[in-house]
Amino acid sequence: MKFELAFGISPIPTRSKSQGLTGCSSHRKRGLVSMSQNKRAHAAPLSEVKMDNFKRKINLLGSTGSIGTQTLDIVEERPENFEVVALAAGSNVEMLVDQAVKFNAKMVCVRDETKYSELKEALESAGWKGDVVAGEQGVVEAARYGDADVVVTGIVGCAGLLPTIAAIESGKDIALANKETLIAGGPVVVPLLKKHNVNMTPADSEHSAIFQCLQGRHDGTLLKKNSSHCLRRSFQGLEG
């Protein structure tokens, strides 16, 4: 059996009438790798990991930040498994344009509304065609855009709450890298996950640590992880 924290495969544990507490099977408790907090994760390259034949379409919020760029690194390594649908960033127009062109995104959003014209002109100059939006509402639109299977929430702070809710209500699974979504909005978000039958998986170090604690560890070890490692665990299926 595989350890699968792929986007939308292995949810935050929820109650099931027939199965009790789900998402906590014993094979997910084994074989996790200790990592240094100060070094880039040494998880095996995705090209060396045997993966099932699947395709996941991604809406990426916070594409120019740490979580976003690491997510795109993985997408680049496995184009046969992952496809970018929408990208949203704060204000880094140059990087956002490069990402949109490279990954052939269908929609691009810049949160800073003053950058809208600059973004649109740069995209047109680059020969890119698609939907361009801006502002807080634009990020919400990017979250629920198109036929994406999963939304990676790499936006910092409470700004990630409304886009996450929009994605859930659109039936898209959530790869969570924004702890404020659950800290500030947990009483709203968790019922919505159940209502819309949506999965939420951890995609950052702190979230992954809590996820492991909820599962329980019997060997007494303390795992140290950085974001890159957790993202790779979110993407790949590894033997436990």
mmCIF file of C-alpha atoms in Angstrom:
data_model
loop_
_atom_site.group_PDB
_atom_site.id
_atom_site.type_symbol
_atom_site.label_atom_id
_atom_site.label_comp_id
_atom_site.label_asym_id
_atom_site.label_seq_id
_atom_site.Cartn_x
_atom_site.Cartn_y
_atom_site.Cartn_z
ATOM 1 C CA MET A 1 0.000 0.000 0.000
ATOM 2 C CA LYS A 2 1.211 3.468 -0.722
ATOM 3 C CA PHE A 3 1.740 6.529 1.410
ATOM 4 C CA GLU A 4 -0.272 9.020 -0.633
ATOM 5 C CA LEU A 5 -0.560 12.648 0.309
ATOM 6 C CA ALA A 6 -1.199 13.539 -3.302
ATOM 7 C CA PHE A 7 -3.388 16.527 -3.911
ATOM 8 C CA GLY A 8 -6.858 15.324 -3.117
ATOM 9 C CA ILE A 9 -5.950 11.687 -2.456
ATOM 10 C CA SER A 10 -5.455 11.540 1.283
ATOM 11 C CA PRO A 11 -7.744 13.897 3.222
ATOM 12 C CA ILE A 12 -7.551 15.443 6.661
ATOM 13 C CA PRO A 13 -9.077 12.693 8.841
ATOM 14 C CA THR A 14 -12.861 12.901 9.039
ATOM 15 C CA ARG A 15 -15.519 10.798 10.659
ATOM 16 C CA SER A 16 -17.204 8.103 8.606
ATOM 17 C CA LYS A 17 -20.239 6.196 9.859
ATOM 18 C CA SER A 18 -19.027 2.935 8.391
ATOM 19 C CA GLN A 19 -15.280 3.284 8.878
ATOM 20 C CA GLY A 20 -14.869 5.377 12.010
ATOM 21 C CA LEU A 21 -11.877 7.741 11.743
ATOM 22 C CA THR A 22 -10.665 7.709 8.137
ATOM 23 C CA GLY A 23 -7.431 8.940 6.601
ATOM 24 C CA CYS A 24 -5.341 7.343 9.391
ATOM 25 C CA SER A 25 -4.467 3.860 8.083
ATOM 26 C CA SER A 26 -1.351 2.332 9.574
ATOM 27 C CA HIS A 27 0.681 2.374 6.354
ATOM 28 C CA ARG A 28 0.718 6.170 6.491
ATOM 29 C CA LYS A 29 2.553 6.035 9.821
ATOM 30 C CA ARG A 30 5.730 4.422 8.514
ATOM 31 C CA GLY A 31 8.753 5.271 6.476
ATOM 32 C CA LEU A 32 8.780 9.047 6.777
ATOM 33 C CA VAL A 33 12.138 10.690 6.229
ATOM 34 C CA SER A 34 13.877 12.860 8.825
ATOM 35 C CA MET A 35 14.893 16.139 7.306
ATOM 36 C CA SER A 36 17.118 19.054 8.300
ATOM 37 C CA GLN A 37 15.213 22.296 8.815
ATOM 38 C CA ASN A 38 18.124 24.254 7.364
ATOM 39 C CA LYS A 39 18.691 22.302 4.160
ATOM 40 C CA ARG A 40 16.689 21.692 1.009
ATOM 41 C CA ALA A 41 14.749 18.424 1.231
ATOM 42 C CA HIS A 42 16.562 15.357 -0.036
ATOM 43 C CA ALA A 43 13.440 13.530 -1.185
ATOM 44 C CA ALA A 44 14.052 11.396 -4.243
ATOM 45 C CA PRO A 45 13.565 13.286 -7.525
ATOM 46 C CA LEU A 46 10.118 12.673 -8.942
ATOM 47 C CA SER A 47 11.738 11.270 -12.063
ATOM 48 C CA GLU A 48 13.066 8.415 -9.900
ATOM 49 C CA VAL A 49 9.797 7.703 -8.118
ATOM 50 C CA LYS A 50 7.359 5.181 -9.558
ATOM 51 C CA MET A 51 3.976 6.880 -9.800
ATOM 52 C CA ASP A 52 0.590 5.654 -10.880
ATOM 53 C CA ASN A 53 -0.771 6.931 -14.166
ATOM 54 C CA PHE A 54 -2.815 9.984 -13.237
ATOM 55 C CA LYS A 55 -3.300 13.602 -14.208
ATOM 56 C CA ARG A 56 -4.013 16.484 -11.823
ATOM 57 C CA LYS A 57 -4.921 19.980 -12.916
ATOM 58 C CA ILE A 58 -3.825 22.730 -10.546
ATOM 59 C CA ASN A 59 -4.896 26.261 -9.666
ATOM 60 C CA LEU A 60 -1.923 27.793 -7.864
ATOM 61 C CA LEU A 61 -2.418 30.730 -5.512
ATOM 62 C CA GLY A 62 0.803 32.510 -4.546
ATOM 63 C CA SER A 63 2.715 31.241 -7.565
ATOM 64 C CA THR A 64 5.718 33.567 -7.165
ATOM 65 C CA GLY A 65 6.318 32.751 -3.497
ATOM 66 C CA SER A 66 8.254 29.860 -1.968
ATOM 67 C CA ILE A 67 5.375 27.375 -2.002
ATOM 68 C CA GLY A 68 4.378 28.433 -5.502
ATOM 69 C CA THR A 69 7.807 28.130 -7.083
ATOM 70 C CA GLN A 70 8.431 24.750 -5.451
ATOM 71 C CA THR A 71 5.053 23.540 -6.681
ATOM 72 C CA LEU A 72 5.966 24.573 -10.214
ATOM 73 C CA ASP A 73 9.323 22.796 -9.889
ATOM 74 C CA ILE A 74 7.399 19.583 -9.316
ATOM 75 C CA VAL A 75 4.975 20.297 -12.158
ATOM 76 C CA GLU A 76 7.961 20.840 -14.444
ATOM 77 C CA GLU A 77 9.465 17.510 -13.396
ATOM 78 C CA ARG A 78 6.232 15.633 -14.086
ATOM 79 C CA PRO A 79 4.343 17.290 -16.971
ATOM 80 C CA GLU A 80 2.674 13.972 -17.718
ATOM 81 C CA ASN A 81 1.066 14.022 -14.266
ATOM 82 C CA PHE A 82 0.391 17.702 -13.575
ATOM 83 C CA GLU A 83 -1.021 20.641 -15.494
ATOM 84 C CA VAL A 84 -1.345 24.277 -14.448
ATOM 85 C CA VAL A 85 -4.740 25.857 -15.094
ATOM 86 C CA ALA A 86 -4.632 29.171 -13.177
ATOM 87 C CA LEU A 87 -1.901 31.236 -11.520
ATOM 88 C CA ALA A 88 -2.334 33.996 -8.944
ATOM 89 C CA ALA A 89 0.425 36.152 -7.462
ATOM 90 C CA GLY A 90 0.788 39.284 -5.389
ATOM 91 C CA SER A 91 2.699 41.855 -7.426
ATOM 92 C CA ASN A 92 5.681 40.223 -9.161
ATOM 93 C CA VAL A 93 4.536 40.776 -12.734
ATOM 94 C CA GLU A 94 7.772 39.708 -14.418
ATOM 95 C CA MET A 95 7.888 36.318 -12.727
ATOM 96 C CA LEU A 96 4.161 35.770 -13.148
ATOM 97 C CA VAL A 97 4.378 36.392 -16.896
ATOM 98 C CA ASP A 98 7.283 33.950 -17.205
ATOM 99 C CA GLN A 99 5.297 31.319 -15.314
ATOM 100 C CA ALA A 100 2.140 31.849 -17.355
ATOM 101 C CA VAL A 101 4.017 31.415 -20.622
ATOM 102 C CA LYS A 102 6.159 28.496 -19.473
ATOM 103 C CA PHE A 103 3.289 26.475 -18.005
ATOM 104 C CA ASN A 104 0.650 27.601 -20.495
ATOM 105 C CA ALA A 105 -1.783 28.733 -17.803
ATOM 106 C CA LYS A 106 -5.334 29.485 -18.898
ATOM 107 C CA MET A 107 -5.855 32.271 -16.364
ATOM 108 C CA VAL A 108 -3.536 34.720 -14.605
ATOM 109 C CA CYS A 109 -4.285 36.985 -11.653
ATOM 110 C CA VAL A 110 -2.287 39.707 -9.919
ATOM 111 C CA ARG A 111 -3.591 40.656 -6.506
ATOM 112 C CA ASP A 112 -2.192 44.188 -6.708
ATOM 113 C CA GLU A 113 -4.789 45.944 -8.864
ATOM 114 C CA THR A 114 -2.330 48.699 -9.802
ATOM 115 C CA LYS A 115 -0.305 46.063 -11.690
ATOM 116 C CA TYR A 116 -3.199 44.930 -13.907
ATOM 117 C CA SER A 117 -2.370 46.998 -16.977
ATOM 118 C CA GLU A 118 1.322 46.162 -16.715
ATOM 119 C CA LEU A 119 0.511 42.458 -16.456
ATOM 120 C CA LYS A 120 -1.905 42.467 -19.374
ATOM 121 C CA GLU A 121 0.500 44.325 -21.650
ATOM 122 C CA ALA A 122 3.406 42.052 -20.713
ATOM 123 C CA LEU A 123 1.337 38.935 -21.392
ATOM 124 C CA GLU A 124 0.214 40.253 -24.762
ATOM 125 C CA SER A 125 3.810 41.108 -25.657
ATOM 126 C CA ALA A 126 4.811 37.560 -24.764
ATOM 127 C CA GLY A 127 2.135 36.162 -27.066
ATOM 128 C CA TRP A 128 0.155 34.636 -24.202
ATOM 129 C CA LYS A 129 -3.628 34.384 -24.543
ATOM 130 C CA GLY A 130 -6.054 33.737 -21.714
ATOM 131 C CA ASP A 131 -8.058 35.370 -18.948
ATOM 132 C CA VAL A 132 -6.418 38.144 -16.919
ATOM 133 C CA VAL A 133 -7.905 39.403 -13.639
ATOM 134 C CA ALA A 134 -6.754 41.410 -10.640
ATOM 135 C CA GLY A 135 -7.513 42.252 -7.027
ATOM 136 C CA GLU A 136 -8.888 40.231 -4.130
ATOM 137 C CA GLN A 137 -11.905 39.148 -6.161
ATOM 138 C CA GLY A 138 -9.566 38.109 -8.940
ATOM 139 C CA VAL A 139 -7.785 35.723 -6.587
ATOM 140 C CA VAL A 140 -11.165 34.237 -5.647
ATOM 141 C CA GLU A 141 -11.933 33.757 -9.342
ATOM 142 C CA ALA A 142 -8.552 32.113 -9.875
ATOM 143 C CA ALA A 143 -9.256 29.697 -7.020
ATOM 144 C CA ARG A 144 -12.470 28.394 -8.558
ATOM 145 C CA TYR A 145 -11.421 28.744 -12.180
ATOM 146 C CA GLY A 146 -11.909 26.076 -14.790
ATOM 147 C CA ASP A 147 -11.617 22.323 -14.470
ATOM 148 C CA ALA A 148 -8.766 22.191 -11.955
ATOM 149 C CA ASP A 149 -8.832 19.217 -9.583
ATOM 150 C CA VAL A 150 -6.901 20.880 -6.782
ATOM 151 C CA VAL A 151 -6.046 24.354 -5.516
ATOM 152 C CA VAL A 152 -2.675 25.002 -3.876
ATOM 153 C CA THR A 153 -3.129 27.816 -1.352
ATOM 154 C CA GLY A 154 0.258 29.471 -0.984
ATOM 155 C CA ILE A 155 -1.107 32.904 -0.062
ATOM 156 C CA VAL A 156 0.109 34.352 3.242
ATOM 157 C CA GLY A 157 -2.320 35.307 6.013
ATOM 158 C CA CYS A 158 -6.082 35.602 6.144
ATOM 159 C CA ALA A 159 -6.113 36.684 2.492
ATOM 160 C CA GLY A 160 -6.176 32.984 1.677
ATOM 161 C CA LEU A 161 -9.478 32.304 3.455
ATOM 162 C CA LEU A 162 -12.028 33.522 0.885
ATOM 163 C CA PRO A 163 -10.229 31.944 -2.104
ATOM 164 C CA THR A 164 -10.068 28.649 -0.213
ATOM 165 C CA ILE A 165 -13.792 28.775 0.524
ATOM 166 C CA ALA A 166 -14.490 29.554 -3.141
ATOM 167 C CA ALA A 167 -12.401 26.583 -4.253
ATOM 168 C CA ILE A 168 -14.159 24.246 -1.823
ATOM 169 C CA GLU A 169 -17.583 25.422 -2.966
ATOM 170 C CA SER A 170 -16.463 24.703 -6.534
ATOM 171 C CA GLY A 171 -15.681 21.117 -5.562
ATOM 172 C CA LYS A 172 -11.911 21.428 -5.839
ATOM 173 C CA ASP A 173 -9.588 19.688 -3.412
ATOM 174 C CA ILE A 174 -7.240 21.838 -1.327
ATOM 175 C CA ALA A 175 -3.478 21.530 -0.828
ATOM 176 C CA LEU A 176 -3.139 23.747 2.227
ATOM 177 C CA ALA A 177 -0.071 25.923 2.779
ATOM 178 C CA ASN A 178 -1.963 28.670 4.609
ATOM 179 C CA LYS A 179 -2.491 27.933 8.291
ATOM 180 C CA GLU A 180 -4.673 31.002 8.864
ATOM 181 C CA THR A 181 -7.374 29.321 6.783
ATOM 182 C CA LEU A 182 -7.943 26.820 9.564
ATOM 183 C CA ILE A 183 -6.873 28.979 12.515
ATOM 184 C CA ALA A 184 -9.244 31.825 11.674
ATOM 185 C CA GLY A 185 -11.794 30.014 9.536
ATOM 186 C CA GLY A 186 -11.799 26.433 10.775
ATOM 187 C CA PRO A 187 -15.416 26.495 12.043
ATOM 188 C CA VAL A 188 -16.497 27.559 8.544
ATOM 189 C CA VAL A 189 -14.026 25.637 6.405
ATOM 190 C CA VAL A 190 -14.299 22.175 7.964
ATOM 191 C CA PRO A 191 -18.110 21.901 7.569
ATOM 192 C CA LEU A 192 -17.739 23.059 3.960
ATOM 193 C CA LEU A 193 -15.197 20.312 3.262
ATOM 194 C CA LYS A 194 -17.726 17.753 4.444
ATOM 195 C CA LYS A 195 -20.663 19.395 2.673
ATOM 196 C CA HIS A 196 -18.927 19.461 -0.702
ATOM 197 C CA ASN A 197 -17.055 16.163 -0.215
ATOM 198 C CA VAL A 198 -13.726 17.918 -0.710
ATOM 199 C CA ASN A 199 -10.346 16.723 0.551
ATOM 200 C CA MET A 200 -7.754 18.952 2.221
ATOM 201 C CA THR A 201 -4.110 17.861 2.480
ATOM 202 C CA PRO A 202 -1.080 19.562 4.100
ATOM 203 C CA ALA A 203 1.422 21.172 1.716
ATOM 204 C CA ASP A 204 3.776 22.903 4.145
ATOM 205 C CA SER A 205 6.027 21.860 7.020
ATOM 206 C CA GLU A 206 3.885 22.931 9.989
ATOM 207 C CA HIS A 207 0.712 21.466 8.524
ATOM 208 C CA SER A 208 2.449 18.199 7.735
ATOM 209 C CA ALA A 209 3.750 17.960 11.312
ATOM 210 C CA ILE A 210 0.252 18.399 12.733
ATOM 211 C CA PHE A 211 -1.090 15.887 10.214
ATOM 212 C CA GLN A 212 1.455 13.332 11.453
ATOM 213 C CA CYS A 213 0.529 14.021 15.086
ATOM 214 C CA LEU A 214 -3.124 13.399 14.282
ATOM 215 C CA GLN A 215 -2.169 10.086 12.727
ATOM 216 C CA GLY A 216 -0.009 9.127 15.692
ATOM 217 C CA ARG A 217 3.568 7.872 15.685
ATOM 218 C CA HIS A 218 4.579 4.823 17.689
ATOM 219 C CA ASP A 219 8.354 4.866 17.225
ATOM 220 C CA GLY A 220 9.003 7.965 19.321
ATOM 221 C CA THR A 221 10.739 9.833 16.509
ATOM 222 C CA LEU A 222 10.534 13.545 15.853
ATOM 223 C CA LEU A 223 10.443 14.428 12.169
ATOM 224 C CA LYS A 224 11.927 17.636 10.830
ATOM 225 C CA LYS A 225 10.707 18.766 7.445
ATOM 226 C CA ASN A 226 10.941 21.766 5.223
ATOM 227 C CA SER A 227 8.356 22.958 2.720
ATOM 228 C CA SER A 228 9.975 21.410 -0.337
ATOM 229 C CA HIS A 229 9.918 17.963 1.227
ATOM 230 C CA CYS A 230 6.271 18.280 2.229
ATOM 231 C CA LEU A 231 5.259 19.435 -1.228
ATOM 232 C CA ARG A 232 6.995 16.453 -2.759
ATOM 233 C CA ARG A 233 5.196 14.198 -0.308
ATOM 234 C CA SER A 234 1.979 15.867 -1.404
ATOM 235 C CA PHE A 235 2.673 15.011 -5.023
ATOM 236 C CA GLN A 236 4.222 11.567 -4.958
ATOM 237 C CA GLY A 237 3.133 8.165 -3.764
ATOM 238 C CA LEU A 238 5.847 6.454 -1.716
ATOM 239 C CA GLU A 239 5.897 2.969 -0.301
ATOM 240 C CA GLY A 240 5.375 3.121 3.463
#
